Amino acid sequence: MPQLSDAPSIVILTGAGISAASGLATFRDRGGIWAQVDYREVATPEGFARNPAKVQDFYNFRRREALAVEPNDAHHALARLELAWPGDFLLVTQNVDDLHERAGSKKLLHMHGELNSVLCLKCESRHGWREDIDAAATCPACGGTGTLRPDIVWFGEIPYHMDRIETALDKAALFLSIGTSGTVYPAAGFAEMARRAGARTIEINLEASGRGSLFHECITGPATDTLPAFVDRLLADQQ
Ligand code: APR
């Protein structure tokens, strides 16, 4: 098992838990998003086809909410790690907020899409978007009206960037799973893939996700406390 100090290539997966301290709800904690709304109605293509206005309202609210909060110490710790890390580095997030970007992360892939992006159903173009999407919204590329959907990967759709993610996992020497329940595939399978590639796998979560056999180490507690200290330790080992 490679020691931390031998970790030339690092892959990190984050989930809703890393944004919790910024004030954004997670999905499956008590009172989480999926306890308040049925994911089949707002996070599936079928739900969108049935009631597009309800889906647009759901993401309009989440977009406004995410733009109104700030990155927390855990986001900043990962941006600091990226800047100082001597080897390959990739941050994969399941989150659709832009808090990693606003903390300074650049080597970042959103595998479930982004709230600040829209997709045109007519011409399939993608555009940065920070306003509410309503029926009058017009596609900047084709001029289509009412053709814009949230650029979010819904259940049953194919996550983005999987080729790049799998390539990075094959080379990883260190894999960190941060603030995710590890219940949704393919992200839930990344720890196993990294471990098979010989990586050291570490879970950093409020509570252990119950998948301890996948991880060489589990660090529990709020990410705003545990992650800055972990990054300090990791960088000290690099000296
Ligand atoms: N610090 C660290 N971890 C935390 C914190 C915190 N302050 N608060 C909560 N957590 C942990 C919880 O213990 C839980 O394991 O974050 C995890 C959040 O899990 P989920 O709510 O299931 O969110 P996530 O894993 O990101 O969901 C994955 O499911 O619905 C889909 O597309 C959606 O991307 C999402 C995916």
PDB file of C-alpha atoms and ligand atoms in Angstrom:
ATOM      1  CA  MET A   1       0.000   0.000   0.000  1.00  0.00           C
ATOM      2  CA  PRO A   2       1.636   3.262  -1.162  1.00  0.00           C
ATOM      3  CA  GLN A   3       2.366   5.646   1.669  1.00  0.00           C
ATOM      4  CA  LEU A   4       0.793   9.121   1.588  1.00  0.00           C
ATOM      5  CA  SER A   5       4.149  10.642   0.748  1.00  0.00           C
ATOM      6  CA  ASP A   6       4.298   8.496  -2.429  1.00  0.00           C
ATOM      7  CA  ALA A   7       1.005   9.905  -3.748  1.00  0.00           C
ATOM      8  CA  PRO A   8       2.047  11.512  -7.081  1.00  0.00           C
ATOM      9  CA  SER A   9      -1.503  11.346  -8.572  1.00  0.00           C
ATOM     10  CA  ILE A  10      -4.581  12.341  -6.601  1.00  0.00           C
ATOM     11  CA  VAL A  11      -8.291  12.025  -7.466  1.00  0.00           C
ATOM     12  CA  ILE A  12     -10.922  13.551  -5.231  1.00  0.00           C
ATOM     13  CA  LEU A  13     -14.702  12.985  -5.287  1.00  0.00           C
ATOM     14  CA  THR A  14     -16.963  15.419  -3.453  1.00  0.00           C
ATOM     15  CA  GLY A  15     -20.669  15.301  -2.670  1.00  0.00           C
ATOM     16  CA  ALA A  16     -23.305  17.515  -1.090  1.00  0.00           C
ATOM     17  CA  GLY A  17     -21.707  17.201   2.347  1.00  0.00           C
ATOM     18  CA  ILE A  18     -18.848  19.526   1.390  1.00  0.00           C
ATOM     19  CA  SER A  19     -21.336  22.330   0.694  1.00  0.00           C
ATOM     20  CA  ALA A  20     -23.423  21.717   3.847  1.00  0.00           C
ATOM     21  CA  ALA A  21     -21.430  24.185   5.959  1.00  0.00           C
ATOM     22  CA  SER A  22     -22.109  26.860   3.327  1.00  0.00           C
ATOM     23  CA  GLY A  23     -25.817  26.437   4.014  1.00  0.00           C
ATOM     24  CA  LEU A  24     -26.830  24.158   1.112  1.00  0.00           C
ATOM     25  CA  ALA A  25     -28.927  21.115   2.005  1.00  0.00           C
ATOM     26  CA  THR A  26     -27.706  17.618   1.313  1.00  0.00           C
ATOM     27  CA  PHE A  27     -29.977  15.040  -0.313  1.00  0.00           C
ATOM     28  CA  ARG A  28     -30.241  12.142   2.118  1.00  0.00           C
ATOM     29  CA  ASP A  29     -29.511  13.547   5.556  1.00  0.00           C
ATOM     30  CA  ARG A  30     -32.486  14.073   7.869  1.00  0.00           C
ATOM     31  CA  GLY A  31     -34.688  16.751   6.272  1.00  0.00           C
ATOM     32  CA  GLY A  32     -32.614  16.580   3.106  1.00  0.00           C
ATOM     33  CA  ILE A  33     -33.756  17.535  -0.396  1.00  0.00           C
ATOM     34  CA  TRP A  34     -35.169  14.101  -1.213  1.00  0.00           C
ATOM     35  CA  ALA A  35     -37.184  14.135   1.999  1.00  0.00           C
ATOM     36  CA  GLN A  36     -38.902  17.310   0.763  1.00  0.00           C
ATOM     37  CA  VAL A  37     -39.504  16.501  -2.888  1.00  0.00           C
ATOM     38  CA  ASP A  38     -39.817  13.269  -4.862  1.00  0.00           C
ATOM     39  CA  TYR A  39     -36.692  12.969  -7.033  1.00  0.00           C
ATOM     40  CA  ARG A  40     -38.798  11.242  -9.710  1.00  0.00           C
ATOM     41  CA  GLU A  41     -40.719  14.493 -10.211  1.00  0.00           C
ATOM     42  CA  VAL A  42     -37.776  16.908 -10.436  1.00  0.00           C
ATOM     43  CA  ALA A  43     -34.650  14.866 -11.267  1.00  0.00           C
ATOM     44  CA  THR A  44     -35.714  12.548 -14.094  1.00  0.00           C
ATOM     45  CA  PRO A  45     -36.402  13.167 -17.819  1.00  0.00           C
ATOM     46  CA  GLU A  46     -39.891  11.718 -17.270  1.00  0.00           C
ATOM     47  CA  GLY A  47     -40.594  14.226 -14.499  1.00  0.00           C
ATOM     48  CA  PHE A  48     -39.465  17.056 -16.774  1.00  0.00           C
ATOM     49  CA  ALA A  49     -41.673  15.828 -19.602  1.00  0.00           C
ATOM     50  CA  ARG A  50     -44.666  15.586 -17.228  1.00  0.00           C
ATOM     51  CA  ASN A  51     -44.264  19.010 -15.607  1.00  0.00           C
ATOM     52  CA  PRO A  52     -41.411  21.173 -16.953  1.00  0.00           C
ATOM     53  CA  ALA A  53     -42.518  24.245 -14.957  1.00  0.00           C
ATOM     54  CA  LYS A  54     -42.184  22.327 -11.667  1.00  0.00           C
ATOM     55  CA  VAL A  55     -38.679  21.186 -12.623  1.00  0.00           C
ATOM     56  CA  GLN A  56     -37.641  24.670 -13.744  1.00  0.00           C
ATOM     57  CA  ASP A  57     -38.933  26.120 -10.438  1.00  0.00           C
ATOM     58  CA  PHE A  58     -36.976  23.491  -8.460  1.00  0.00           C
ATOM     59  CA  TYR A  59     -33.677  24.327 -10.171  1.00  0.00           C
ATOM     60  CA  ASN A  60     -34.358  28.078 -10.319  1.00  0.00           C
ATOM     61  CA  PHE A  61     -34.673  28.019  -6.524  1.00  0.00           C
ATOM     62  CA  ARG A  62     -31.504  25.917  -6.092  1.00  0.00           C
ATOM     63  CA  ARG A  63     -29.558  28.161  -8.503  1.00  0.00           C
ATOM     64  CA  ARG A  64     -30.549  31.314  -6.644  1.00  0.00           C
ATOM     65  CA  GLU A  65     -29.798  29.631  -3.298  1.00  0.00           C
ATOM     66  CA  ALA A  66     -26.338  28.461  -4.399  1.00  0.00           C
ATOM     67  CA  LEU A  67     -25.425  31.882  -5.801  1.00  0.00           C
ATOM     68  CA  ALA A  68     -26.375  33.460  -2.463  1.00  0.00           C
ATOM     69  CA  VAL A  69     -23.928  31.429  -0.321  1.00  0.00           C
ATOM     70  CA  GLU A  70     -20.131  31.318  -0.089  1.00  0.00           C
ATOM     71  CA  PRO A  71     -17.497  28.571  -0.323  1.00  0.00           C
ATOM     72  CA  ASN A  72     -16.444  27.218   3.096  1.00  0.00           C
ATOM     73  CA  ASP A  73     -13.088  26.166   4.583  1.00  0.00           C
ATOM     74  CA  ALA A  74     -13.401  22.707   3.041  1.00  0.00           C
ATOM     75  CA  HIS A  75     -13.712  24.119  -0.489  1.00  0.00           C
ATOM     76  CA  HIS A  76     -10.763  26.418   0.177  1.00  0.00           C
ATOM     77  CA  ALA A  77      -8.667  23.542   1.521  1.00  0.00           C
ATOM     78  CA  LEU A  78      -9.107  21.626  -1.753  1.00  0.00           C
ATOM     79  CA  ALA A  79      -8.192  24.693  -3.816  1.00  0.00           C
ATOM     80  CA  ARG A  80      -5.075  25.087  -1.659  1.00  0.00           C
ATOM     81  CA  LEU A  81      -4.197  21.406  -2.143  1.00  0.00           C
ATOM     82  CA  GLU A  82      -4.597  21.678  -5.937  1.00  0.00           C
ATOM     83  CA  LEU A  83      -2.274  24.661  -6.045  1.00  0.00           C
ATOM     84  CA  ALA A  84       0.444  22.978  -3.959  1.00  0.00           C
ATOM     85  CA  TRP A  85       0.153  19.404  -5.213  1.00  0.00           C
ATOM     86  CA  PRO A  86       3.275  18.357  -7.216  1.00  0.00           C
ATOM     87  CA  GLY A  87       1.630  15.481  -9.120  1.00  0.00           C
ATOM     88  CA  ASP A  88      -1.503  14.993 -11.225  1.00  0.00           C
ATOM     89  CA  PHE A  89      -4.643  16.283  -9.534  1.00  0.00           C
ATOM     90  CA  LEU A  90      -8.335  15.951 -10.424  1.00  0.00           C
ATOM     91  CA  LEU A  91     -11.335  17.089  -8.419  1.00  0.00           C
ATOM     92  CA  VAL A  92     -14.582  15.382  -9.489  1.00  0.00           C
ATOM     93  CA  THR A  93     -17.737  16.758  -7.933  1.00  0.00           C
ATOM     94  CA  GLN A  94     -21.274  15.400  -7.896  1.00  0.00           C
ATOM     95  CA  ASN A  95     -22.363  18.871  -6.792  1.00  0.00           C
ATOM     96  CA  VAL A  96     -23.982  21.309  -9.190  1.00  0.00           C
ATOM     97  CA  ASP A  97     -23.171  24.462  -7.221  1.00  0.00           C
ATOM     98  CA  ASP A  98     -20.122  26.571  -8.182  1.00  0.00           C
ATOM     99  CA  LEU A  99     -18.556  26.743  -4.717  1.00  0.00           C
ATOM    100  CA  HIS A 100     -15.433  24.797  -5.738  1.00  0.00           C
ATOM    101  CA  GLU A 101     -14.828  27.263  -8.592  1.00  0.00           C
ATOM    102  CA  ARG A 102     -15.395  30.251  -6.349  1.00  0.00           C
ATOM    103  CA  ALA A 103     -12.908  28.811  -3.840  1.00  0.00           C
ATOM    104  CA  GLY A 104     -10.316  28.685  -6.665  1.00  0.00           C
ATOM    105  CA  SER A 105     -10.429  25.056  -7.833  1.00  0.00           C
ATOM    106  CA  LYS A 106      -9.604  24.755 -11.536  1.00  0.00           C
ATOM    107  CA  LYS A 107      -8.811  21.063 -12.185  1.00  0.00           C
ATOM    108  CA  LEU A 108     -12.481  20.307 -11.645  1.00  0.00           C
ATOM    109  CA  LEU A 109     -15.144  18.216 -13.392  1.00  0.00           C
ATOM    110  CA  HIS A 110     -18.877  18.412 -12.669  1.00  0.00           C
ATOM    111  CA  MET A 111     -20.113  14.894 -13.403  1.00  0.00           C
ATOM    112  CA  HIS A 112     -23.761  15.769 -12.619  1.00  0.00           C
ATOM    113  CA  GLY A 113     -23.835  19.105 -14.490  1.00  0.00           C
ATOM    114  CA  GLU A 114     -24.097  22.650 -13.143  1.00  0.00           C
ATOM    115  CA  LEU A 115     -26.853  24.966 -11.936  1.00  0.00           C
ATOM    116  CA  ASN A 116     -25.177  27.884 -13.745  1.00  0.00           C
ATOM    117  CA  SER A 117     -25.505  26.236 -17.145  1.00  0.00           C
ATOM    118  CA  VAL A 118     -28.436  25.498 -19.468  1.00  0.00           C
ATOM    119  CA  LEU A 119     -28.954  23.070 -22.318  1.00  0.00           C
ATOM    120  CA  CYS A 120     -31.069  23.842 -25.399  1.00  0.00           C
ATOM    121  CA  LEU A 121     -33.364  20.966 -26.290  1.00  0.00           C
ATOM    122  CA  LYS A 122     -33.642  22.301 -29.842  1.00  0.00           C
ATOM    123  CA  CYS A 123     -30.001  22.826 -30.887  1.00  0.00           C
ATOM    124  CA  GLU A 124     -28.277  20.981 -28.006  1.00  0.00           C
ATOM    125  CA  SER A 125     -26.025  23.965 -27.285  1.00  0.00           C
ATOM    126  CA  ARG A 126     -24.906  24.669 -23.699  1.00  0.00           C
ATOM    127  CA  HIS A 127     -24.667  28.166 -22.170  1.00  0.00           C
ATOM    128  CA  GLY A 128     -23.633  29.803 -18.902  1.00  0.00           C
ATOM    129  CA  TRP A 129     -26.826  30.892 -17.162  1.00  0.00           C
ATOM    130  CA  ARG A 130     -27.422  32.571 -13.791  1.00  0.00           C
ATOM    131  CA  GLU A 131     -31.004  33.752 -14.231  1.00  0.00           C
ATOM    132  CA  ASP A 132     -34.242  31.871 -13.714  1.00  0.00           C
ATOM    133  CA  ILE A 133     -35.206  29.743 -16.712  1.00  0.00           C
ATOM    134  CA  ASP A 134     -38.810  30.542 -17.651  1.00  0.00           C
ATOM    135  CA  ALA A 135     -41.006  29.877 -20.647  1.00  0.00           C
ATOM    136  CA  ALA A 136     -39.811  33.116 -22.292  1.00  0.00           C
ATOM    137  CA  ALA A 137     -36.116  32.196 -21.962  1.00  0.00           C
ATOM    138  CA  THR A 138     -34.474  32.185 -25.382  1.00  0.00           C
ATOM    139  CA  CYS A 139     -31.537  30.080 -26.541  1.00  0.00           C
ATOM    140  CA  PRO A 140     -28.575  32.395 -27.345  1.00  0.00           C
ATOM    141  CA  ALA A 141     -27.515  30.078 -30.185  1.00  0.00           C
ATOM    142  CA  CYS A 142     -30.688  29.133 -32.074  1.00  0.00           C
ATOM    143  CA  GLY A 143     -33.178  31.679 -30.708  1.00  0.00           C
ATOM    144  CA  GLY A 144     -35.489  28.897 -29.621  1.00  0.00           C
ATOM    145  CA  THR A 145     -37.941  30.043 -26.939  1.00  0.00           C
ATOM    146  CA  GLY A 146     -38.967  27.729 -24.131  1.00  0.00           C
ATOM    147  CA  THR A 147     -36.347  25.215 -25.312  1.00  0.00           C
ATOM    148  CA  LEU A 148     -33.882  25.582 -22.388  1.00  0.00           C
ATOM    149  CA  ARG A 149     -33.572  22.924 -19.664  1.00  0.00           C
ATOM    150  CA  PRO A 150     -31.305  22.852 -16.600  1.00  0.00           C
ATOM    151  CA  ASP A 151     -27.878  21.442 -17.520  1.00  0.00           C
ATOM    152  CA  ILE A 152     -28.189  18.832 -14.778  1.00  0.00           C
ATOM    153  CA  VAL A 153     -27.637  15.082 -15.204  1.00  0.00           C
ATOM    154  CA  TRP A 154     -30.890  13.487 -14.038  1.00  0.00           C
ATOM    155  CA  PHE A 155     -31.409   9.930 -12.830  1.00  0.00           C
ATOM    156  CA  GLY A 156     -31.284   7.636 -15.839  1.00  0.00           C
ATOM    157  CA  GLU A 157     -29.045  10.018 -17.809  1.00  0.00           C
ATOM    158  CA  ILE A 158     -25.326   9.520 -18.465  1.00  0.00           C
ATOM    159  CA  PRO A 159     -22.968  11.488 -16.172  1.00  0.00           C
ATOM    160  CA  TYR A 160     -20.487  13.845 -17.846  1.00  0.00           C
ATOM    161  CA  HIS A 161     -16.709  13.329 -18.258  1.00  0.00           C
ATOM    162  CA  MET A 162     -16.696   9.614 -17.415  1.00  0.00           C
ATOM    163  CA  ASP A 163     -13.788   8.834 -19.804  1.00  0.00           C
ATOM    164  CA  ARG A 164     -11.538  11.419 -18.152  1.00  0.00           C
ATOM    165  CA  ILE A 165     -12.617  10.312 -14.677  1.00  0.00           C
ATOM    166  CA  GLU A 166     -11.931   6.620 -15.351  1.00  0.00           C
ATOM    167  CA  THR A 167      -8.529   7.419 -16.871  1.00  0.00           C
ATOM    168  CA  ALA A 168      -7.613   9.440 -13.770  1.00  0.00           C
ATOM    169  CA  LEU A 169      -8.828   6.704 -11.406  1.00  0.00           C
ATOM    170  CA  ASP A 170      -6.659   4.132 -13.226  1.00  0.00           C
ATOM    171  CA  LYS A 171      -3.589   6.241 -12.430  1.00  0.00           C
ATOM    172  CA  ALA A 172      -4.566   7.421  -8.960  1.00  0.00           C
ATOM    173  CA  ALA A 173      -2.194   6.826  -6.037  1.00  0.00           C
ATOM    174  CA  LEU A 174      -4.534   8.581  -3.634  1.00  0.00           C
ATOM    175  CA  PHE A 175      -8.360   8.743  -3.784  1.00  0.00           C
ATOM    176  CA  LEU A 176     -10.378  10.917  -1.399  1.00  0.00           C
ATOM    177  CA  SER A 177     -14.161  10.565  -1.032  1.00  0.00           C
ATOM    178  CA  ILE A 178     -15.488  13.689   0.709  1.00  0.00           C
ATOM    179  CA  GLY A 179     -19.036  14.479   1.877  1.00  0.00           C
ATOM    180  CA  THR A 180     -20.867  11.837  -0.117  1.00  0.00           C
ATOM    181  CA  SER A 181     -23.105   8.969   0.986  1.00  0.00           C
ATOM    182  CA  GLY A 182     -21.774   6.865  -1.911  1.00  0.00           C
ATOM    183  CA  THR A 183     -25.262   5.753  -2.879  1.00  0.00           C
ATOM    184  CA  VAL A 184     -25.436   6.866  -6.517  1.00  0.00           C
ATOM    185  CA  TYR A 185     -23.496   5.141  -9.300  1.00  0.00           C
ATOM    186  CA  PRO A 186     -21.183   5.536 -11.124  1.00  0.00           C
ATOM    187  CA  ALA A 187     -19.657   7.840  -8.448  1.00  0.00           C
ATOM    188  CA  ALA A 188     -20.329   5.210  -5.774  1.00  0.00           C
ATOM    189  CA  GLY A 189     -17.999   2.843  -7.645  1.00  0.00           C
ATOM    190  CA  PHE A 190     -15.000   5.181  -7.828  1.00  0.00           C
ATOM    191  CA  ALA A 191     -13.438   4.071  -4.524  1.00  0.00           C
ATOM    192  CA  GLU A 192     -13.412   0.440  -5.660  1.00  0.00           C
ATOM    193  CA  MET A 193     -11.947   1.422  -9.046  1.00  0.00           C
ATOM    194  CA  ALA A 194      -9.182   3.450  -7.408  1.00  0.00           C
ATOM    195  CA  ARG A 195      -8.437   0.721  -4.908  1.00  0.00           C
ATOM    196  CA  ARG A 196      -8.157  -1.846  -7.716  1.00  0.00           C
ATOM    197  CA  ALA A 197      -5.659   0.490  -9.378  1.00  0.00           C
ATOM    198  CA  GLY A 198      -3.566   0.369  -6.214  1.00  0.00           C
ATOM    199  CA  ALA A 199      -4.566   3.740  -4.771  1.00  0.00           C
ATOM    200  CA  ARG A 200      -4.758   4.543  -1.103  1.00  0.00           C
ATOM    201  CA  THR A 201      -8.445   5.336  -0.502  1.00  0.00           C
ATOM    202  CA  ILE A 202      -9.633   7.664   2.255  1.00  0.00           C
ATOM    203  CA  GLU A 203     -13.184   8.652   3.218  1.00  0.00           C
ATOM    204  CA  ILE A 204     -13.680  12.096   4.788  1.00  0.00           C
ATOM    205  CA  ASN A 205     -17.295  12.385   5.929  1.00  0.00           C
ATOM    206  CA  LEU A 206     -19.496  13.630   8.776  1.00  0.00           C
ATOM    207  CA  GLU A 207     -20.113   9.967   9.658  1.00  0.00           C
ATOM    208  CA  ALA A 208     -18.672   6.840   8.105  1.00  0.00           C
ATOM    209  CA  SER A 209     -20.858   5.979   5.087  1.00  0.00           C
ATOM    210  CA  GLY A 210     -20.855   2.299   6.048  1.00  0.00           C
ATOM    211  CA  ARG A 211     -18.567   1.416   3.123  1.00  0.00           C
ATOM    212  CA  GLY A 212     -15.483   1.132   5.344  1.00  0.00           C
ATOM    213  CA  SER A 213     -14.186  -1.926   3.492  1.00  0.00           C
ATOM    214  CA  LEU A 214     -13.537   0.309   0.452  1.00  0.00           C
ATOM    215  CA  PHE A 215     -11.306   2.720   2.375  1.00  0.00           C
ATOM    216  CA  HIS A 216      -7.890   2.359   3.988  1.00  0.00           C
ATOM    217  CA  GLU A 217      -8.792   5.241   6.311  1.00  0.00           C
ATOM    218  CA  CYS A 218     -12.041   6.953   7.438  1.00  0.00           C
ATOM    219  CA  ILE A 219     -11.877  10.465   8.882  1.00  0.00           C
ATOM    220  CA  THR A 220     -15.180  11.530  10.454  1.00  0.00           C
ATOM    221  CA  GLY A 221     -16.421  14.983  11.439  1.00  0.00           C
ATOM    222  CA  PRO A 222     -17.475  18.179   9.653  1.00  0.00           C
ATOM    223  CA  ALA A 223     -15.358  18.654   6.505  1.00  0.00           C
ATOM    224  CA  THR A 224     -14.676  22.260   7.509  1.00  0.00           C
ATOM    225  CA  ASP A 225     -12.754  20.854  10.503  1.00  0.00           C
ATOM    226  CA  THR A 226     -11.258  17.628   9.122  1.00  0.00           C
ATOM    227  CA  LEU A 227     -10.269  18.651   5.585  1.00  0.00           C
ATOM    228  CA  PRO A 228      -7.995  21.652   6.278  1.00  0.00           C
ATOM    229  CA  ALA A 229      -6.088  19.561   8.846  1.00  0.00           C
ATOM    230  CA  PHE A 230      -5.873  16.638   6.413  1.00  0.00           C
ATOM    231  CA  VAL A 231      -4.532  18.885   3.627  1.00  0.00           C
ATOM    232  CA  ASP A 232      -1.914  20.292   6.018  1.00  0.00           C
ATOM    233  CA  ARG A 233      -0.814  16.734   6.871  1.00  0.00           C
ATOM    234  CA  LEU A 234      -0.728  15.661   3.235  1.00  0.00           C
ATOM    235  CA  LEU A 235       1.339  18.663   2.149  1.00  0.00           C
ATOM    236  CA  ALA A 236       3.691  18.259   5.109  1.00  0.00           C
ATOM    237  CA  ASP A 237       4.289  14.649   3.974  1.00  0.00           C
ATOM    238  CA  GLN A 238       5.217  16.028   0.535  1.00  0.00           C
ATOM    239  CA  GLN A 239       8.041  18.112   1.946  1.00  0.00           C
TER     240      GLN A 239
HETATM  241  N1  APR B   1     -19.032  17.448   6.434  1.00  0.00           N
HETATM  242  C1  APR B   1     -18.762  16.252   5.832  1.00  0.00           C
HETATM  243  N2  APR B   1     -19.727  15.412   5.395  1.00  0.00           N
HETATM  244  C2  APR B   1     -21.001  15.799   5.568  1.00  0.00           C
HETATM  245  C3  APR B   1     -21.360  17.024   6.192  1.00  0.00           C
HETATM  246  C4  APR B   1     -20.307  17.859   6.623  1.00  0.00           C
HETATM  247  N3  APR B   1     -20.552  19.042   7.229  1.00  0.00           N
HETATM  248  N4  APR B   1     -22.723  17.099   6.227  1.00  0.00           N
HETATM  249  C5  APR B   1     -23.183  15.976   5.653  1.00  0.00           C
HETATM  250  N5  APR B   1     -22.161  15.187   5.262  1.00  0.00           N
HETATM  251  C6  APR B   1     -22.218  13.888   4.593  1.00  0.00           C
HETATM  252  C7  APR B   1     -23.369  13.014   5.042  1.00  0.00           C
HETATM  253  O1  APR B   1     -22.958  12.210   6.140  1.00  0.00           O
HETATM  254  C8  APR B   1     -23.626  12.165   3.789  1.00  0.00           C
HETATM  255  O2  APR B   1     -22.837  10.978   3.807  1.00  0.00           O
HETATM  256  O3  APR B   1     -22.450  14.148   3.222  1.00  0.00           O
HETATM  257  C9  APR B   1     -23.154  13.051   2.633  1.00  0.00           C
HETATM  258  C10 APR B   1     -24.273  13.587   1.787  1.00  0.00           C
HETATM  259  O4  APR B   1     -24.867  12.487   1.143  1.00  0.00           O
HETATM  260  P1  APR B   1     -26.065  12.749   0.120  1.00  0.00           P
HETATM  261  O5  APR B   1     -27.055  13.677   0.742  1.00  0.00           O
HETATM  262  O6  APR B   1     -26.520  11.414  -0.366  1.00  0.00           O
HETATM  263  O7  APR B   1     -25.412  13.575  -1.081  1.00  0.00           O
HETATM  264  P2  APR B   1     -24.496  12.997  -2.233  1.00  0.00           P
HETATM  265  O8  APR B   1     -23.705  11.809  -1.757  1.00  0.00           O
HETATM  266  O9  APR B   1     -23.734  14.132  -2.794  1.00  0.00           O
HETATM  267  O10 APR B   1     -25.574  12.499  -3.329  1.00  0.00           O
HETATM  268  C11 APR B   1     -25.053  12.002  -4.532  1.00  0.00           C
HETATM  269  O11 APR B   1     -27.298  11.826  -5.420  1.00  0.00           O
HETATM  270  O12 APR B   1     -29.390  12.673  -5.691  1.00  0.00           O
HETATM  271  C12 APR B   1     -28.167  12.519  -6.296  1.00  0.00           C
HETATM  272  O13 APR B   1     -27.374  13.942  -7.969  1.00  0.00           O
HETATM  273  C13 APR B   1     -27.562  13.856  -6.587  1.00  0.00           C
HETATM  274  O14 APR B   1     -25.220  14.380  -6.684  1.00  0.00           O
HETATM  275  C14 APR B   1     -26.229  13.818  -5.862  1.00  0.00           C
HETATM  276  C15 APR B   1     -26.000  12.339  -5.654  1.00  0.00           C
END
